[in-house]
């Protein structure tokens, strides 16, 4: 059965290392007969959560802000598989990803029954250096009903744009996409 895959890329640069891994994951997923879409957060207008409480007084069906987040949340709700990908900044996810996760508050109770994959890239070559980033992702997904952490990809030891192509993470991204 074909699955609907949604990849959220927080890379601030097109063709950055985490973004390249997103593309490889998508290529694998499509080669296996699934549909896949990538949302590039840098191309979207996503405001910070203001903590206004509108979402929790409206049964978590809407947000008071009018930006691109409502469209993304609808796609998350419709997806079978969600991939969260970020470069690592100071041993955690970048600001674009954190802002995006915070804004999921408006509909998080509707993001259910999903498989999640996590992708992180960092200049530090120790996989342990990416753990805080994965823990941050888990802090989000632990709030979701019937979520399954299906896999993660450590893109450690890459700094310059494109370096990831010569790492084992490059092949791993394709294989994980192909085997969802």
PDB file of C-alpha atoms in Angstrom:
ATOM      1  CA  UNK A   1       0.000   0.000   0.000  1.00  0.00           C
ATOM      2  CA  UNK A   2       1.362   3.384  -1.002  1.00  0.00           C
ATOM      3  CA  UNK A   3       2.101   5.787   1.851  1.00  0.00           C
ATOM      4  CA  UNK A   4       1.914   9.559   1.896  1.00  0.00           C
ATOM      5  CA  UNK A   5       5.273  10.953   3.046  1.00  0.00           C
ATOM      6  CA  UNK A   6       5.748  14.537   4.222  1.00  0.00           C
ATOM      7  CA  UNK A   7       9.305  15.815   4.687  1.00  0.00           C
ATOM      8  CA  UNK A   8       9.854  19.006   6.688  1.00  0.00           C
ATOM      9  CA  UNK A   9      13.258  20.527   5.878  1.00  0.00           C
ATOM     10  CA  UNK A  10      14.519  23.244   8.214  1.00  0.00           C
ATOM     11  CA  UNK A  11      17.733  23.775   6.264  1.00  0.00           C
ATOM     12  CA  UNK A  12      18.246  27.501   5.747  1.00  0.00           C
ATOM     13  CA  UNK A  13      19.990  26.769   2.461  1.00  0.00           C
ATOM     14  CA  UNK A  14      18.756  24.850  -0.516  1.00  0.00           C
ATOM     15  CA  UNK A  15      21.108  21.967  -1.152  1.00  0.00           C
ATOM     16  CA  UNK A  16      22.486  22.053   2.387  1.00  0.00           C
ATOM     17  CA  UNK A  17      23.522  18.781   3.976  1.00  0.00           C
ATOM     18  CA  UNK A  18      20.273  18.094   5.830  1.00  0.00           C
ATOM     19  CA  UNK A  19      18.294  19.119   2.747  1.00  0.00           C
ATOM     20  CA  UNK A  20      20.304  16.688   0.590  1.00  0.00           C
ATOM     21  CA  UNK A  21      19.390  13.879   2.996  1.00  0.00           C
ATOM     22  CA  UNK A  22      15.730  14.899   2.667  1.00  0.00           C
ATOM     23  CA  UNK A  23      15.974  14.569  -1.105  1.00  0.00           C
ATOM     24  CA  UNK A  24      17.572  11.117  -0.810  1.00  0.00           C
ATOM     25  CA  UNK A  25      14.865   9.969   1.606  1.00  0.00           C
ATOM     26  CA  UNK A  26      12.221  11.192  -0.845  1.00  0.00           C
ATOM     27  CA  UNK A  27      13.954   9.472  -3.763  1.00  0.00           C
ATOM     28  CA  UNK A  28      13.909   6.186  -1.859  1.00  0.00           C
ATOM     29  CA  UNK A  29      10.263   6.609  -0.836  1.00  0.00           C
ATOM     30  CA  UNK A  30       9.193   7.356  -4.408  1.00  0.00           C
ATOM     31  CA  UNK A  31      11.245   4.478  -5.811  1.00  0.00           C
ATOM     32  CA  UNK A  32       9.260   2.212  -3.465  1.00  0.00           C
ATOM     33  CA  UNK A  33       5.965   3.511  -4.894  1.00  0.00           C
ATOM     34  CA  UNK A  34       5.032   6.072  -2.250  1.00  0.00           C
ATOM     35  CA  UNK A  35       4.077   9.704  -2.716  1.00  0.00           C
ATOM     36  CA  UNK A  36       6.324  12.287  -1.105  1.00  0.00           C
ATOM     37  CA  UNK A  37       6.372  16.030  -0.658  1.00  0.00           C
ATOM     38  CA  UNK A  38       9.027  18.276   0.852  1.00  0.00           C
ATOM     39  CA  UNK A  39       8.187  21.483   2.655  1.00  0.00           C
ATOM     40  CA  UNK A  40      11.130  23.840   2.812  1.00  0.00           C
ATOM     41  CA  UNK A  41      10.527  25.956   5.941  1.00  0.00           C
ATOM     42  CA  UNK A  42      12.709  28.800   4.701  1.00  0.00           C
ATOM     43  CA  UNK A  43      10.170  29.390   1.919  1.00  0.00           C
ATOM     44  CA  UNK A  44       7.228  29.621   4.336  1.00  0.00           C
ATOM     45  CA  UNK A  45       5.953  32.387   6.544  1.00  0.00           C
ATOM     46  CA  UNK A  46       5.673  30.906  10.020  1.00  0.00           C
ATOM     47  CA  UNK A  47       5.264  33.300  12.914  1.00  0.00           C
ATOM     48  CA  UNK A  48       6.294  32.537  16.483  1.00  0.00           C
ATOM     49  CA  UNK A  49       3.666  31.113  18.824  1.00  0.00           C
ATOM     50  CA  UNK A  50       2.338  33.991  20.919  1.00  0.00           C
ATOM     51  CA  UNK A  51       0.851  31.814  23.654  1.00  0.00           C
ATOM     52  CA  UNK A  52      -2.527  33.516  23.186  1.00  0.00           C
ATOM     53  CA  UNK A  53      -4.475  30.342  24.022  1.00  0.00           C
ATOM     54  CA  UNK A  54      -6.783  30.581  21.010  1.00  0.00           C
ATOM     55  CA  UNK A  55      -6.011  26.996  19.993  1.00  0.00           C
ATOM     56  CA  UNK A  56      -6.811  25.441  23.357  1.00  0.00           C
ATOM     57  CA  UNK A  57     -10.114  27.301  23.628  1.00  0.00           C
ATOM     58  CA  UNK A  58     -11.104  26.085  20.152  1.00  0.00           C
ATOM     59  CA  UNK A  59     -10.527  22.327  20.630  1.00  0.00           C
ATOM     60  CA  UNK A  60      -7.132  22.520  18.937  1.00  0.00           C
ATOM     61  CA  UNK A  61      -8.695  23.039  15.520  1.00  0.00           C
ATOM     62  CA  UNK A  62      -7.289  26.458  14.646  1.00  0.00           C
ATOM     63  CA  UNK A  63      -4.705  29.129  15.392  1.00  0.00           C
ATOM     64  CA  UNK A  64      -5.332  32.865  15.646  1.00  0.00           C
ATOM     65  CA  UNK A  65      -2.403  33.593  13.317  1.00  0.00           C
ATOM     66  CA  UNK A  66      -2.848  33.680   9.572  1.00  0.00           C
ATOM     67  CA  UNK A  67       0.329  32.411   7.956  1.00  0.00           C
ATOM     68  CA  UNK A  68       1.518  29.270   6.160  1.00  0.00           C
ATOM     69  CA  UNK A  69       1.301  27.042   9.216  1.00  0.00           C
ATOM     70  CA  UNK A  70      -2.368  26.046   8.772  1.00  0.00           C
ATOM     71  CA  UNK A  71      -1.588  24.529   5.356  1.00  0.00           C
ATOM     72  CA  UNK A  72       1.405  22.619   6.725  1.00  0.00           C
ATOM     73  CA  UNK A  73      -0.600  21.273   9.665  1.00  0.00           C
ATOM     74  CA  UNK A  74      -3.293  19.978   7.316  1.00  0.00           C
ATOM     75  CA  UNK A  75      -0.617  18.137   5.328  1.00  0.00           C
ATOM     76  CA  UNK A  76       0.816  16.660   8.533  1.00  0.00           C
ATOM     77  CA  UNK A  77      -2.603  15.377   9.545  1.00  0.00           C
ATOM     78  CA  UNK A  78      -3.078  13.753   6.113  1.00  0.00           C
ATOM     79  CA  UNK A  79       0.413  12.179   5.973  1.00  0.00           C
ATOM     80  CA  UNK A  80       1.248   8.617   6.969  1.00  0.00           C
ATOM     81  CA  UNK A  81       4.947   9.317   7.453  1.00  0.00           C
ATOM     82  CA  UNK A  82       6.554  12.570   8.623  1.00  0.00           C
ATOM     83  CA  UNK A  83      10.271  13.333   8.372  1.00  0.00           C
ATOM     84  CA  UNK A  84      11.723  16.163  10.464  1.00  0.00           C
ATOM     85  CA  UNK A  85      15.139  17.349   9.260  1.00  0.00           C
ATOM     86  CA  UNK A  86      17.403  20.051  10.640  1.00  0.00           C
ATOM     87  CA  UNK A  87      21.004  21.141  10.712  1.00  0.00           C
ATOM     88  CA  UNK A  88      22.386  21.164  14.253  1.00  0.00           C
ATOM     89  CA  UNK A  89      23.190  24.577  15.693  1.00  0.00           C
ATOM     90  CA  UNK A  90      24.913  24.623  19.092  1.00  0.00           C
ATOM     91  CA  UNK A  91      23.968  20.968  19.675  1.00  0.00           C
ATOM     92  CA  UNK A  92      20.248  21.318  19.033  1.00  0.00           C
ATOM     93  CA  UNK A  93      17.748  21.950  16.235  1.00  0.00           C
ATOM     94  CA  UNK A  94      17.857  25.284  14.454  1.00  0.00           C
ATOM     95  CA  UNK A  95      15.408  28.110  15.131  1.00  0.00           C
ATOM     96  CA  UNK A  96      13.320  27.456  12.031  1.00  0.00           C
ATOM     97  CA  UNK A  97      12.525  23.918  13.207  1.00  0.00           C
ATOM     98  CA  UNK A  98      11.825  24.960  16.791  1.00  0.00           C
ATOM     99  CA  UNK A  99       9.451  27.712  15.667  1.00  0.00           C
ATOM    100  CA  UNK A 100       7.687  25.224  13.407  1.00  0.00           C
ATOM    101  CA  UNK A 101       7.321  22.669  16.231  1.00  0.00           C
ATOM    102  CA  UNK A 102       5.987  25.316  18.631  1.00  0.00           C
ATOM    103  CA  UNK A 103       3.333  26.287  16.099  1.00  0.00           C
ATOM    104  CA  UNK A 104       2.110  22.686  15.849  1.00  0.00           C
ATOM    105  CA  UNK A 105       0.339  23.391  19.139  1.00  0.00           C
ATOM    106  CA  UNK A 106      -2.751  24.597  17.259  1.00  0.00           C
ATOM    107  CA  UNK A 107      -3.511  21.106  15.858  1.00  0.00           C
ATOM    108  CA  UNK A 108      -1.185  18.677  17.625  1.00  0.00           C
ATOM    109  CA  UNK A 109      -4.064  16.567  18.962  1.00  0.00           C
ATOM    110  CA  UNK A 110      -4.986  15.792  15.344  1.00  0.00           C
ATOM    111  CA  UNK A 111      -1.493  14.580  14.359  1.00  0.00           C
ATOM    112  CA  UNK A 112      -2.057  10.915  15.219  1.00  0.00           C
ATOM    113  CA  UNK A 113      -1.063   7.478  13.962  1.00  0.00           C
ATOM    114  CA  UNK A 114       2.151   8.606  12.255  1.00  0.00           C
ATOM    115  CA  UNK A 115       5.567   7.145  11.639  1.00  0.00           C
ATOM    116  CA  UNK A 116       8.305   9.716  12.262  1.00  0.00           C
ATOM    117  CA  UNK A 117      11.852   9.810  10.957  1.00  0.00           C
ATOM    118  CA  UNK A 118      14.439  12.291  12.236  1.00  0.00           C
ATOM    119  CA  UNK A 119      17.353  13.671  10.224  1.00  0.00           C
ATOM    120  CA  UNK A 120      20.096  15.859  11.684  1.00  0.00           C
ATOM    121  CA  UNK A 121      23.420  17.036  10.298  1.00  0.00           C
ATOM    122  CA  UNK A 122      26.299  18.576  12.211  1.00  0.00           C
ATOM    123  CA  UNK A 123      29.924  19.557  11.792  1.00  0.00           C
ATOM    124  CA  UNK A 124      30.797  17.623  14.946  1.00  0.00           C
ATOM    125  CA  UNK A 125      31.752  14.099  13.894  1.00  0.00           C
ATOM    126  CA  UNK A 126      30.429  12.381  17.030  1.00  0.00           C
ATOM    127  CA  UNK A 127      26.947  10.891  16.616  1.00  0.00           C
ATOM    128  CA  UNK A 128      26.376  11.644  20.328  1.00  0.00           C
ATOM    129  CA  UNK A 129      26.593  15.342  19.432  1.00  0.00           C
ATOM    130  CA  UNK A 130      23.251  14.998  17.632  1.00  0.00           C
ATOM    131  CA  UNK A 131      21.401  13.351  20.530  1.00  0.00           C
ATOM    132  CA  UNK A 132      20.087  16.615  21.998  1.00  0.00           C
ATOM    133  CA  UNK A 133      18.541  17.367  18.634  1.00  0.00           C
ATOM    134  CA  UNK A 134      16.840  13.971  18.494  1.00  0.00           C
ATOM    135  CA  UNK A 135      15.716  14.444  22.102  1.00  0.00           C
ATOM    136  CA  UNK A 136      14.117  17.735  21.052  1.00  0.00           C
ATOM    137  CA  UNK A 137      12.231  15.949  18.285  1.00  0.00           C
ATOM    138  CA  UNK A 138      11.147  13.300  20.787  1.00  0.00           C
ATOM    139  CA  UNK A 139       9.886  16.015  23.130  1.00  0.00           C
ATOM    140  CA  UNK A 140       7.500  17.016  20.348  1.00  0.00           C
ATOM    141  CA  UNK A 141       6.473  13.556  19.184  1.00  0.00           C
ATOM    142  CA  UNK A 142       5.953  12.311  22.767  1.00  0.00           C
ATOM    143  CA  UNK A 143       2.976  14.695  22.864  1.00  0.00           C
ATOM    144  CA  UNK A 144       1.315  12.992  19.872  1.00  0.00           C
ATOM    145  CA  UNK A 145      -1.070  10.028  20.059  1.00  0.00           C
ATOM    146  CA  UNK A 146       0.011   6.732  18.548  1.00  0.00           C
ATOM    147  CA  UNK A 147       3.238   8.046  17.094  1.00  0.00           C
ATOM    148  CA  UNK A 148       6.051   5.700  16.190  1.00  0.00           C
ATOM    149  CA  UNK A 149       9.695   6.704  15.943  1.00  0.00           C
ATOM    150  CA  UNK A 150      10.529   4.719  12.836  1.00  0.00           C
ATOM    151  CA  UNK A 151      14.135   5.786  12.348  1.00  0.00           C
ATOM    152  CA  UNK A 152      16.755   8.488  12.454  1.00  0.00           C
ATOM    153  CA  UNK A 153      19.761   9.483  10.417  1.00  0.00           C
ATOM    154  CA  UNK A 154      22.972  10.857  11.931  1.00  0.00           C
ATOM    155  CA  UNK A 155      24.665  13.149   9.445  1.00  0.00           C
ATOM    156  CA  UNK A 156      27.686  13.800  11.643  1.00  0.00           C
ATOM    157  CA  UNK A 157      31.020  15.277  10.557  1.00  0.00           C
ATOM    158  CA  UNK A 158      29.793  17.480   7.724  1.00  0.00           C
ATOM    159  CA  UNK A 159      30.234  21.224   7.498  1.00  0.00           C
ATOM    160  CA  UNK A 160      30.578  22.344   3.909  1.00  0.00           C
ATOM    161  CA  UNK A 161      27.556  22.212   1.626  1.00  0.00           C
ATOM    162  CA  UNK A 162      27.419  18.855  -0.143  1.00  0.00           C
ATOM    163  CA  UNK A 163      29.884  16.989   2.108  1.00  0.00           C
ATOM    164  CA  UNK A 164      27.099  14.636   3.168  1.00  0.00           C
ATOM    165  CA  UNK A 165      27.160  12.947  -0.250  1.00  0.00           C
ATOM    166  CA  UNK A 166      30.339  11.081   0.692  1.00  0.00           C
ATOM    167  CA  UNK A 167      29.006   9.877   4.058  1.00  0.00           C
ATOM    168  CA  UNK A 168      27.191   6.695   5.024  1.00  0.00           C
ATOM    169  CA  UNK A 169      24.180   8.843   5.986  1.00  0.00           C
ATOM    170  CA  UNK A 170      23.623   9.631   2.292  1.00  0.00           C
ATOM    171  CA  UNK A 171      22.995   5.990   1.398  1.00  0.00           C
ATOM    172  CA  UNK A 172      21.118   5.433   4.651  1.00  0.00           C
ATOM    173  CA  UNK A 173      18.636   8.219   3.825  1.00  0.00           C
ATOM    174  CA  UNK A 174      17.757   6.551   0.525  1.00  0.00           C
ATOM    175  CA  UNK A 175      17.396   3.122   2.167  1.00  0.00           C
ATOM    176  CA  UNK A 176      15.216   4.386   5.001  1.00  0.00           C
ATOM    177  CA  UNK A 177      12.969   6.155   2.484  1.00  0.00           C
ATOM    178  CA  UNK A 178      12.742   3.041   0.376  1.00  0.00           C
ATOM    179  CA  UNK A 179      11.846   0.859   3.345  1.00  0.00           C
ATOM    180  CA  UNK A 180       9.133   2.927   5.036  1.00  0.00           C
TER     181      UNK A 180
END
